[in-house]
Coordinates of C-alpha atoms in Angstrom, one line a residue:
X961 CA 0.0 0.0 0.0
X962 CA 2.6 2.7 1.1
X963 CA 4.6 1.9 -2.6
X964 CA 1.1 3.1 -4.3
X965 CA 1.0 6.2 -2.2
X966 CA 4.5 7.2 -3.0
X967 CA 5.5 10.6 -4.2
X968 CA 7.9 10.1 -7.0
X969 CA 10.8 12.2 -6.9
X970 CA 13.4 13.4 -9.5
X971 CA 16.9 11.6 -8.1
X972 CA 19.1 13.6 -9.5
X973 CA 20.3 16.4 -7.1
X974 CA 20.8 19.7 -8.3
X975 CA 22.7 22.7 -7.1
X976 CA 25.2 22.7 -4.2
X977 CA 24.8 21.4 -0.7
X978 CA 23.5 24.0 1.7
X979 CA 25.7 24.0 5.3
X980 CA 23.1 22.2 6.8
X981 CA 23.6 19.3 4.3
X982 CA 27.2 19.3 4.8
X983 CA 27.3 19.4 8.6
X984 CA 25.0 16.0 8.3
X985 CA 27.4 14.1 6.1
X986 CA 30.6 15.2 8.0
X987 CA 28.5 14.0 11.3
X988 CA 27.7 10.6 9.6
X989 CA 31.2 10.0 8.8
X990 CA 32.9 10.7 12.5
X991 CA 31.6 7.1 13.4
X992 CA 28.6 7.5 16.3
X993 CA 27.5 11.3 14.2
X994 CA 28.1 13.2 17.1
X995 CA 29.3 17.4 16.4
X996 CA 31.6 19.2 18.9
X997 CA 30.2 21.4 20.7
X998 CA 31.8 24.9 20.2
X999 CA 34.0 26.0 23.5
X1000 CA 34.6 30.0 22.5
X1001 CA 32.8 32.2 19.8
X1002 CA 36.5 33.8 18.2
X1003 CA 33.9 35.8 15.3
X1004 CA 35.0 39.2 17.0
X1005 CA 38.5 38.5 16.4
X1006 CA 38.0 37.0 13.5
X1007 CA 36.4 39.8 11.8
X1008 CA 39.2 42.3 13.3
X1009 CA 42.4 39.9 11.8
X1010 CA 41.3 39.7 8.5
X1011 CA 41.5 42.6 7.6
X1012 CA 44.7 43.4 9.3
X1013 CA 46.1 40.4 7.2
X1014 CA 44.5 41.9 4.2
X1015 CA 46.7 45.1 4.8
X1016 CA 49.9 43.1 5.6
X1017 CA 49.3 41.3 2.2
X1018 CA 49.0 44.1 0.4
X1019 CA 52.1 45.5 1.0
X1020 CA 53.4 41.8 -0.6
X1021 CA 54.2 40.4 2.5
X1022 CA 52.0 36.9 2.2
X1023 CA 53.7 35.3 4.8
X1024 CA 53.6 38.0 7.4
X1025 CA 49.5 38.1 6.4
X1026 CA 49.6 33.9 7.3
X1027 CA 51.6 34.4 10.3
X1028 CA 49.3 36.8 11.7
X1029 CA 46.0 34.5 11.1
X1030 CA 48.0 31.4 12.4
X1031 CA 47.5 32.0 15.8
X1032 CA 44.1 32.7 15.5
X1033 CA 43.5 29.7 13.2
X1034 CA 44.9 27.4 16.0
X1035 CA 42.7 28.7 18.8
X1036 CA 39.4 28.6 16.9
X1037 CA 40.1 24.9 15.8
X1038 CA 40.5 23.5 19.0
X1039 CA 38.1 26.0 20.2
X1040 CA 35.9 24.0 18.0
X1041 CA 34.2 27.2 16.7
X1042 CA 33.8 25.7 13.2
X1043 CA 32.7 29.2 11.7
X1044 CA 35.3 31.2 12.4
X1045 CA 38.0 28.6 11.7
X1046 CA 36.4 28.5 8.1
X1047 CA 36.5 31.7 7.6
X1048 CA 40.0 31.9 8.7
X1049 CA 41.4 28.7 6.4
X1050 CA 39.8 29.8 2.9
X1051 CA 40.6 33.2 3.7
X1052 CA 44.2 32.4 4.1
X1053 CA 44.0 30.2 1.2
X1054 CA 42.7 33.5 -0.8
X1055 CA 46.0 35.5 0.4
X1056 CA 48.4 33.0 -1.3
X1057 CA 46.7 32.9 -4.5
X1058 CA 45.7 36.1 -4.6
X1059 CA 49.4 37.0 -4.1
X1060 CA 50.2 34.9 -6.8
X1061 CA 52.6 32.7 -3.8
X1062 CA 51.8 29.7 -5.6
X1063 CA 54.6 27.4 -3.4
X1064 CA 53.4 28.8 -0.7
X1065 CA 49.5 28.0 -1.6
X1066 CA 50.4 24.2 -1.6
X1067 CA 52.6 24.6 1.5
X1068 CA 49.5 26.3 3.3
X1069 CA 47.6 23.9 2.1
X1070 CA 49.3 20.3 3.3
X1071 CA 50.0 22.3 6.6
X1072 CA 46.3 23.3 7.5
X1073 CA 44.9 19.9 6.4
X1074 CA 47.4 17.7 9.1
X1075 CA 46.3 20.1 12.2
X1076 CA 46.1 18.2 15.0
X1077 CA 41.9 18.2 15.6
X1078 CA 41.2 19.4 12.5
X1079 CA 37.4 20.5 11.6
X1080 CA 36.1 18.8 8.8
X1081 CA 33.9 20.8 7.7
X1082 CA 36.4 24.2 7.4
X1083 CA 38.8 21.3 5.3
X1084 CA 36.1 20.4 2.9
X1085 CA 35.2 24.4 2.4
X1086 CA 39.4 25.2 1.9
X1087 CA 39.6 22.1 0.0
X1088 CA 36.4 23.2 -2.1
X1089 CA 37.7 27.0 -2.6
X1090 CA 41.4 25.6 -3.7
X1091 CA 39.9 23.1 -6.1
X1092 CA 38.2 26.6 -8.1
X1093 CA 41.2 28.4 -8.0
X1094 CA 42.7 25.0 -10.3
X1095 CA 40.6 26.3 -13.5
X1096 CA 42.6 29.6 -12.5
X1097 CA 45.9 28.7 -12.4
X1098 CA 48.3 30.7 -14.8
X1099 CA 49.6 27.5 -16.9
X1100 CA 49.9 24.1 -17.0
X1101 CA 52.8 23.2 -14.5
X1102 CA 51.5 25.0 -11.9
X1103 CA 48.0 23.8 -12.2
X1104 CA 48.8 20.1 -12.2
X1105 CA 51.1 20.8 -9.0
X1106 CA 48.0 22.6 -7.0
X1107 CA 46.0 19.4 -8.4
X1108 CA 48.9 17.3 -6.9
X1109 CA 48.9 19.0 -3.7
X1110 CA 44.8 18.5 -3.9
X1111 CA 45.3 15.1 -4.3
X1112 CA 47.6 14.4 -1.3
X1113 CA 45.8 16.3 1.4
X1114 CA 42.3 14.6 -0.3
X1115 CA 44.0 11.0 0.2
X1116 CA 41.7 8.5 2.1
X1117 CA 38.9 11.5 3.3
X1118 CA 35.7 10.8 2.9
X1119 CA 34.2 14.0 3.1
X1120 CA 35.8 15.1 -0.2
X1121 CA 35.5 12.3 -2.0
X1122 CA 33.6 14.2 -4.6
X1123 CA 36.3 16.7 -5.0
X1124 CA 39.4 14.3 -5.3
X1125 CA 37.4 12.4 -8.0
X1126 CA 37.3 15.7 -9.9
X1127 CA 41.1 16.3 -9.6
X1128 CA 41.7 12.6 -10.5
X1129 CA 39.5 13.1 -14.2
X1130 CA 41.6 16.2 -14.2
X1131 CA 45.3 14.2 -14.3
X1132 CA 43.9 11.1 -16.5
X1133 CA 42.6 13.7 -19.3
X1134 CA 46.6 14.8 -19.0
X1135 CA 48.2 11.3 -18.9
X1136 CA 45.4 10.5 -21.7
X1137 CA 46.8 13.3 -23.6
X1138 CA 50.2 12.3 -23.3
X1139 CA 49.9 8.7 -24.4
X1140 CA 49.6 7.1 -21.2
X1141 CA 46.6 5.5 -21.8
X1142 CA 47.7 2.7 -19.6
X1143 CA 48.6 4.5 -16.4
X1144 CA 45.2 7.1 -17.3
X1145 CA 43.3 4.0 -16.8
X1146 CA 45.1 2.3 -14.2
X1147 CA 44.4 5.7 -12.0
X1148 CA 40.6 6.1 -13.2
X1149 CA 40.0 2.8 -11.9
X1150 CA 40.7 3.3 -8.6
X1151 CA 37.4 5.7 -8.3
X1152 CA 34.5 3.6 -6.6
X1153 CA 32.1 6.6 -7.8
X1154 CA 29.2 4.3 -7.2
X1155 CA 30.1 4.0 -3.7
X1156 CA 29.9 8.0 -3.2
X1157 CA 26.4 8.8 -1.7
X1158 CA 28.1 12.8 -1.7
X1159 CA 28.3 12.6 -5.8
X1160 CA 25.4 13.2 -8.3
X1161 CA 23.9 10.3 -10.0
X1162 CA 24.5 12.1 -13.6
X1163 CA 28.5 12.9 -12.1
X1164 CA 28.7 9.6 -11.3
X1165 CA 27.6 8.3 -15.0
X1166 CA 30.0 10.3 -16.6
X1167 CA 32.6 9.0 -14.3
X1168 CA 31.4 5.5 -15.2
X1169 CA 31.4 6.2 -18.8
X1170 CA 35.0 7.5 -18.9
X1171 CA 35.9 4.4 -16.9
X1172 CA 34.1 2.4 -19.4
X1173 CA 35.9 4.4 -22.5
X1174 CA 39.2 3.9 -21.2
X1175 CA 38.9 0.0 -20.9
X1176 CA 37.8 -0.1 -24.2
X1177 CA 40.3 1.9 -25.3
X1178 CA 42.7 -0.4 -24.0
X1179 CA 40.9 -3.4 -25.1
X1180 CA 40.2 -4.6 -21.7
X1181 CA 36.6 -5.5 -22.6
X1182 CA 36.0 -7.6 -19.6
X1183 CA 35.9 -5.0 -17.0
X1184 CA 34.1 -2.7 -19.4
X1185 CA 31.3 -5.0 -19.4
X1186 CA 32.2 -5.3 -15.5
X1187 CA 31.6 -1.5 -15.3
X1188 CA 28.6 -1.3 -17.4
X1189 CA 26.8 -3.4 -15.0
X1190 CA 27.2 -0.6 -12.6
X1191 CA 24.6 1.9 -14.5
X1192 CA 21.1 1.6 -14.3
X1193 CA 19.5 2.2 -17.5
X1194 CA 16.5 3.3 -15.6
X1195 CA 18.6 6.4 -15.1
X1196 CA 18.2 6.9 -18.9
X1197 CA 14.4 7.6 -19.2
X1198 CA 14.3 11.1 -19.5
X1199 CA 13.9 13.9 -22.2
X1200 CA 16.6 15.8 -20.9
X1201 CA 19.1 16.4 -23.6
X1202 CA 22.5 16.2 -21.6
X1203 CA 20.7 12.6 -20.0
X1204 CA 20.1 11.5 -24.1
X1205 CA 23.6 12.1 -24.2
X1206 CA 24.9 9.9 -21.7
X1207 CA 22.7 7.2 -23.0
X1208 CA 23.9 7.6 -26.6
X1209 CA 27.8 7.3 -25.3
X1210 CA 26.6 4.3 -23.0
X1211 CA 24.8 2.2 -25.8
X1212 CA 27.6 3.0 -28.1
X1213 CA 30.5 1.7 -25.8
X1214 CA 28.2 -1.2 -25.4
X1215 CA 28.0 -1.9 -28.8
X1216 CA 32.0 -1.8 -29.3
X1217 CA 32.0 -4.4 -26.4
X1218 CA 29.2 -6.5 -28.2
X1219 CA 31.2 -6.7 -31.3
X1220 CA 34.0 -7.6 -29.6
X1221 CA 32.3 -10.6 -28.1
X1222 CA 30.5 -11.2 -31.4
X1223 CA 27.3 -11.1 -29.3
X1224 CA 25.1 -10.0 -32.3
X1225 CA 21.4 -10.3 -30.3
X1226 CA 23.1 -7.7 -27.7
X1227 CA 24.0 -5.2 -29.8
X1228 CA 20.5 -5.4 -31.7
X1229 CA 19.0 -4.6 -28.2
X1230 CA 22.0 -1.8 -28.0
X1231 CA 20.6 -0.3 -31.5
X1232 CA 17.0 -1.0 -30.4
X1233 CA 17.4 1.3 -27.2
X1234 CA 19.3 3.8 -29.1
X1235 CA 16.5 4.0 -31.7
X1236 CA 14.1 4.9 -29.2
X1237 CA 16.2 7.8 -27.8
X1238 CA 14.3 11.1 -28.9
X1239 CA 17.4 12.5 -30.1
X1240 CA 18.0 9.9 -32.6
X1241 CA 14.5 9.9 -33.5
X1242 CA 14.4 13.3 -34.2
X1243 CA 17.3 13.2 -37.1
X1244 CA 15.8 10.7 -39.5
X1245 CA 19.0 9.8 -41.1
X1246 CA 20.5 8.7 -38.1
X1247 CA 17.2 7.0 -37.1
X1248 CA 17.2 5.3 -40.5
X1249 CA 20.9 4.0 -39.8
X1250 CA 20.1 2.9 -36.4
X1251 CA 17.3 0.5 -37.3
X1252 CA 18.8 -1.0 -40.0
X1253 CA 21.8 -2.1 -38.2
X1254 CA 19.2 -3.3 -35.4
X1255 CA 17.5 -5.5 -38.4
X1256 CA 20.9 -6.8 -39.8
X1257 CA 22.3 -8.0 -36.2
X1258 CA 19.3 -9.4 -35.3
X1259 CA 19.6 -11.6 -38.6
X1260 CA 22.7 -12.4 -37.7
X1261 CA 22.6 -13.5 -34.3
X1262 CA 21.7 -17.7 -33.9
X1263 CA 18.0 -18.7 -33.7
X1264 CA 16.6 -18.6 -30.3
X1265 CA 13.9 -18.0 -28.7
X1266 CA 14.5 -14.3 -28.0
X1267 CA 16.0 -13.8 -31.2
X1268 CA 13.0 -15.0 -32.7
X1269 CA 10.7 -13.0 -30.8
X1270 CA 12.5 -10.0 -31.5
X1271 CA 13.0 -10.7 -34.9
X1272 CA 8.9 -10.2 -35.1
X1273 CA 9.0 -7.1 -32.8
X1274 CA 11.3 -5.0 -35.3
X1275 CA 9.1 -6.6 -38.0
X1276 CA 6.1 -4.8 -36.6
X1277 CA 7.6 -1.2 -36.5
X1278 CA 5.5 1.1 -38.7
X1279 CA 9.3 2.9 -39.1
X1280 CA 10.5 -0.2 -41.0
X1281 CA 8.7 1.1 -43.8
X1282 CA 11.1 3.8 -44.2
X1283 CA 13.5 0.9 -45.4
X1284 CA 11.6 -1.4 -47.8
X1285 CA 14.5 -3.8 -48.7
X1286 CA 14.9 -4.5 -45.5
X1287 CA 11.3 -5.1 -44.1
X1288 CA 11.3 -7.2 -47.0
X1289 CA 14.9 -8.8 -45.6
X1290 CA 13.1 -9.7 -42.5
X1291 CA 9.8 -10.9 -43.6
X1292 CA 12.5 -13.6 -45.9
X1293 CA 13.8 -15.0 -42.6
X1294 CA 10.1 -14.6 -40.5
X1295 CA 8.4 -16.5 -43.7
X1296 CA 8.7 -20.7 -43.5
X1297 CA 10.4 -20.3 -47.1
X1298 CA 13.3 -21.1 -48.7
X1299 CA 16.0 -18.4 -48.9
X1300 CA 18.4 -18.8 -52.4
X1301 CA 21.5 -17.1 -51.3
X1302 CA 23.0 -16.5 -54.7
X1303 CA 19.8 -15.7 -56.2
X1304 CA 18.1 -14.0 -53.8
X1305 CA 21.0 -12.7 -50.8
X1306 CA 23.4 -12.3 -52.9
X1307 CA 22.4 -10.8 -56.0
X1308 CA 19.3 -8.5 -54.6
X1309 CA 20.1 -7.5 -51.2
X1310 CA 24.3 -8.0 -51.2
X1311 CA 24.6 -4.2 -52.4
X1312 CA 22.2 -2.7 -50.0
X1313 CA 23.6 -3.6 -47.4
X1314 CA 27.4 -3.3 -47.6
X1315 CA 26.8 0.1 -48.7
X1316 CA 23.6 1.4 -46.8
X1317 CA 25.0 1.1 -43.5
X1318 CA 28.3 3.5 -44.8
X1319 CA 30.4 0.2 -44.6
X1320 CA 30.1 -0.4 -40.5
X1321 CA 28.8 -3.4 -40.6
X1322 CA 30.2 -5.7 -43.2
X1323 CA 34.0 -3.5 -43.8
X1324 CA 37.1 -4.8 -42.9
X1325 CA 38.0 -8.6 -41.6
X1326 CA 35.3 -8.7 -39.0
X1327 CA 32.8 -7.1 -41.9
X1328 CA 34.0 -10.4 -43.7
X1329 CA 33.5 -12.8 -40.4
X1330 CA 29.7 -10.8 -40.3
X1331 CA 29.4 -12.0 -43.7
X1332 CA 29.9 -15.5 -43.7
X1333 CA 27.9 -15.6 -40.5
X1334 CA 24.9 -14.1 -42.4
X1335 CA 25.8 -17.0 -45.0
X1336 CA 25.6 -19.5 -42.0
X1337 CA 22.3 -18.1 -40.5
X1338 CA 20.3 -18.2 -44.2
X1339 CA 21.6 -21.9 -44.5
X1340 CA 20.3 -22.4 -40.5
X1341 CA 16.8 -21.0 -41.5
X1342 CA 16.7 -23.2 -44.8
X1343 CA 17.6 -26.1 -42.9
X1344 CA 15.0 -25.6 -40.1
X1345 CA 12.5 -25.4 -43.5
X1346 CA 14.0 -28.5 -44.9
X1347 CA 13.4 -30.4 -41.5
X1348 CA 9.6 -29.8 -41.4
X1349 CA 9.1 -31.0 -45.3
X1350 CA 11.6 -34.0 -45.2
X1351 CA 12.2 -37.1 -42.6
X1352 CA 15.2 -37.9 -45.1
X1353 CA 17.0 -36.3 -47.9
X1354 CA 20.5 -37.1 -49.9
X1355 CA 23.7 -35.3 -50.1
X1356 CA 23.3 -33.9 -53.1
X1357 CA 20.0 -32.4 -53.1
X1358 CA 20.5 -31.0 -49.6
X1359 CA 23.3 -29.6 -51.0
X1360 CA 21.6 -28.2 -53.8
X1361 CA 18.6 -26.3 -51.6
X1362 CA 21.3 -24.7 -49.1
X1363 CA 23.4 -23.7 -51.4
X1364 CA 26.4 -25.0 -49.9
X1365 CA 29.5 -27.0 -51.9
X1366 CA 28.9 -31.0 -50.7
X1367 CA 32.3 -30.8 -48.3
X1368 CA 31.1 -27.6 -46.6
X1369 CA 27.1 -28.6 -46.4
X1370 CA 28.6 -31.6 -44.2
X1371 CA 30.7 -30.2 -42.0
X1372 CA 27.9 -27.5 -41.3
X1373 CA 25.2 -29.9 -41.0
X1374 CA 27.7 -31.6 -38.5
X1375 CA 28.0 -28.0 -36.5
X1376 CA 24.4 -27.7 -36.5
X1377 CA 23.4 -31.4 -34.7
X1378 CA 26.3 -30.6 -32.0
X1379 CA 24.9 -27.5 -31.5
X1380 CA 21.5 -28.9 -30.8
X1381 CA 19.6 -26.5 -33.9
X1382 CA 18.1 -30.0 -35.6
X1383 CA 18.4 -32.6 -32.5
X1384 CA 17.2 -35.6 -34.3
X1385 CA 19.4 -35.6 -37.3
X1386 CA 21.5 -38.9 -38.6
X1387 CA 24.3 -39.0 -40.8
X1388 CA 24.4 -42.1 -42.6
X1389 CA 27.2 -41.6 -45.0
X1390 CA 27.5 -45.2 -46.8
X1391 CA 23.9 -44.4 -47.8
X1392 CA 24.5 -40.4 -48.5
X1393 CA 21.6 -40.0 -47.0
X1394 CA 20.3 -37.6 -44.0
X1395 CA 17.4 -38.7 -41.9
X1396 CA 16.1 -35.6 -40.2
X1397 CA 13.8 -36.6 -37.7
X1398 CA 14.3 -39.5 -35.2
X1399 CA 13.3 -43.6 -35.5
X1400 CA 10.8 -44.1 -33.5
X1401 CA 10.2 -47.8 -31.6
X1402 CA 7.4 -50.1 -33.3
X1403 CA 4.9 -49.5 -30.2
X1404 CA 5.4 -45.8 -30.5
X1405 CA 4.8 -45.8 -34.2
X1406 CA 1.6 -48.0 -33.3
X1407 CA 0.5 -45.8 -30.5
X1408 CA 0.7 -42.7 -32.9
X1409 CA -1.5 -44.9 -35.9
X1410 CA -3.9 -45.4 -33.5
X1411 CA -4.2 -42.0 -32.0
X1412 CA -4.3 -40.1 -36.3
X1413 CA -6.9 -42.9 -36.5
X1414 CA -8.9 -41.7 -33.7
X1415 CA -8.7 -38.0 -34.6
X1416 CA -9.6 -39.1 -38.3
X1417 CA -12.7 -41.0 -37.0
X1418 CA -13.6 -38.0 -35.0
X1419 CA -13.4 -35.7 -37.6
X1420 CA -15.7 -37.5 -40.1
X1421 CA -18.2 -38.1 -37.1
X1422 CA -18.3 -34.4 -36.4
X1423 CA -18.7 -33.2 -40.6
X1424 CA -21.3 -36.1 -41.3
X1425 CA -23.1 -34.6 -38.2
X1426 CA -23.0 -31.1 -39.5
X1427 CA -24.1 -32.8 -43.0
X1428 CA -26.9 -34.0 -41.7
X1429 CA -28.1 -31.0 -39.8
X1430 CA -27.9 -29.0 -42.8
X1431 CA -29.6 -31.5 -45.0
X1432 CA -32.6 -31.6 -42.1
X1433 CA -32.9 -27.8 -42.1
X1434 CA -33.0 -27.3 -45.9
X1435 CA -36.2 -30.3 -45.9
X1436 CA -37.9 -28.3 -43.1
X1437 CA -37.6 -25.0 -45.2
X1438 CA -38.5 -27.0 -48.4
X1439 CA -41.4 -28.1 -46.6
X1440 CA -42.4 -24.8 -44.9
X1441 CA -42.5 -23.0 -48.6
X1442 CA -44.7 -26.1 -49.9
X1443 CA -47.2 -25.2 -47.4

């Protein structure tokens, strides 16, 4: 009862978290959530050394400006009056960047984050406020050593987790861009970003994605996949553009990793899902391309039961249409018909597609393996024909219908009983002959006579009883008009 009455809410946070947000998660994270409580209100003094170490600055003396707030800084930190020790640690980061001290900014800041009783919260705010000033910094030396410095004094805390994950895309776009793709990974990796309950769920997709990108990128296709599992896809059902966009770079990594695996029926259902994006709905070219690489992996993937059903799903989209040769490619395979693949694959539909999917599909040597797989999943529909017309057939003519030469129709018909597509099938090669459906034992033969013979009886009870009837109501109406 209380899931009907829900209130659905939008998951996705938006904006920064207010003070009263952050005091929360820095509670949850001291172990029992307890706050200290505040010994001495320093706010008055505060407010009068600031700008004294505003003047002392000024005159280009940074370090004099520190030296004067240090004192301060240490007796509102174990005063525990969180307020005023902010104020005092991002103000003192301020001074050294604003003086342009940029050794100084990263001593200042490894010395104020290993205080003795350090308050988490002022940290997190410093750490927050020094993290800005990276997208400030004058080149590129000095901005990957702030981001260095970041990354230290970030090490292991849990309460800027968000922000080191930041620096940490920051340094593997660098290493990226540098060749290191190895070592770019190797550190991306080492973000559990679905662990974060601090970060964004559209933050931590991107994170995700990259993560995904860079195994890919180095062929690692395994964790990718591992990675992948980590997304919802629920997380995908909205119009909002930057969302569509996420989705679009998901299913497309997915469909690299698909390929890879030669897992055709997945990447149909990649294609499928992209297809219904509203993005790629909206540019009909794209749309176009889209479904017609979801018909042609579908046809290539093995006959299963989900293959099959999908196979009749994409049949029934009014957007097929759009593409007449291949609605009519799919109704060849959906139809209990024979499909020539010289004749009909070959010379009709080979040009279409090798050339209306711009080459992606059937270019290169895994085009060619796509190919010959195509070639083996025409012969696996003709033989499941061949199976419901025949109980036994020779070489030659089953040769002739599937369009095979006689060595290679023999060795697939051999790969198609191991792998279970026609169970019953005997090879009797003395004979040349194929027997496609099982003996059966004399009393089961019998017991199936006798059961046809039972249906057949039936049958001509229940049409000589409908005979009859009409025969009695046409005499009654004969009668009737006599009258």
């Amino acid at each position: 009862m209380g899931d009907e009455n829900a209130i659905k809410v939008d998951p996705i946070k938006s904006g920064p978290r207010s003070d009263q947000e952050l005091m929360a998660h820095l509670a949850a994270q001291v172990g029992d959530g307890r706050l200290f409580k505040m010994d001495v209100d320093y706010t008055s003094q505060v407010d009068e050394a600031i700008p004294k170490a505003d003047a002392i600055a000024a005159k280009g003396d940074v370090a004099g400006a520190l030296e004067s707030l240090s004192n301060l800084e240490k007796l509102s930190r174990l005063g525990s009056d969180m307020k005023s020790n902010t104020r005092i640690v991002q103000h003192m980061v301020k001074l050294c960047f604003d003086g342009k001290k940029w050794d100084l900014l990263n001593d200042t800041i490894l010395t104020l984050s290993k205080k003795r009783l350090i308050i988490k919260m002022a940290i997190a705010k410093m750490i927050r406020d020094a993290c800005e000033m990276v997208k400030k910094m004058p080149n590129e030396e000095l901005k990957m050593k702030l981001v260095d410095t970041l990354r230290t004094v970030t090490a292991g805390k849990i309460y800027v987790e968000v922000e080191r994950a930041r620096l940490t895309s920051l340094v593997v776009k660098k290493l990226e861009s540098e060749g290191k793709l190895e070592e770019a990974t190797n550190l991306i990796l080492e973000l559990q970003v679905e662990t974060y309950g601090s970060m964004e769920i559209k933050e931590k997709v991107e994170f995700l994605l990259e993560q995904m990108r860079l195994s890919v990128a180095r062929a690692d296709y395994i964790r990718a996949a591992i990675i992948s599992n980590k997304i919802s896809t629920k997380f995908f059902n909205s119009d909002k553009e930057e969302v569509q966009d996420l989705k679009i770079r998901f299913y497309n990594l997915m469909i690299t990793i698909g390929l890879h695996d030669s897992k055709y029926l997945d990447v149909c259902r990649h294609y499928r899902a992209l297809f219904d994006t509203p993005k790629i709905a909206a540019d009909t070219e794209k749309s176009r391309m889209v479904l017609k690489c979801a018909v042609i992996y579908c046809l290539l993937a093995p006959h299963t039961n989900e293959q099959w059903d999908l196979l009749n799903r994409i049949a029934l989209l009014r957007e097929l249409e759009l593409v007449p040769d291949y609605k009519a490619l799919t109704e060849l395979f959906i139809n209990q018909e024979l499909i020539s693949w010289k004749n009909v694959i070959i010379r009709v539909y080979e040009k279409t597609l090798k050339k209306s999917t711009n080459g992606a599909v059937f270019d290169g040597k895994d085009g060619e393996k796509r190919w010959k797989d195509l070639h083996m999943r025409v012969g696996e529909h003709n033989m499941r024909v061949i199976s419901k017309y025949y109980t036994q057939i020779t070489f030659d003519r089953l040769s002739e219908l599937l369009d095979f030469p006689l060595n290679d129709m023999e060795t697939f018909l051999c790969n198609l009983i191991v792998s279970g597509a026609i169970t019953d099938a005997k090879i009797h090669r003395p004979s040349r002959v194929v027997n496609l459906r099982a003996r059966k034992a004399n009393m089961e033969q019998l017991d199936q006579w006798a059961s046809n013979v039972h249906k057949l009886t039936e049958t001509l009870n229940k049409v000589s009883h409908l005979i009859l009837k009409e025969q009695m109501v046409h005499r009654n109406l004969e009668a009737m008009q006599v009258n």
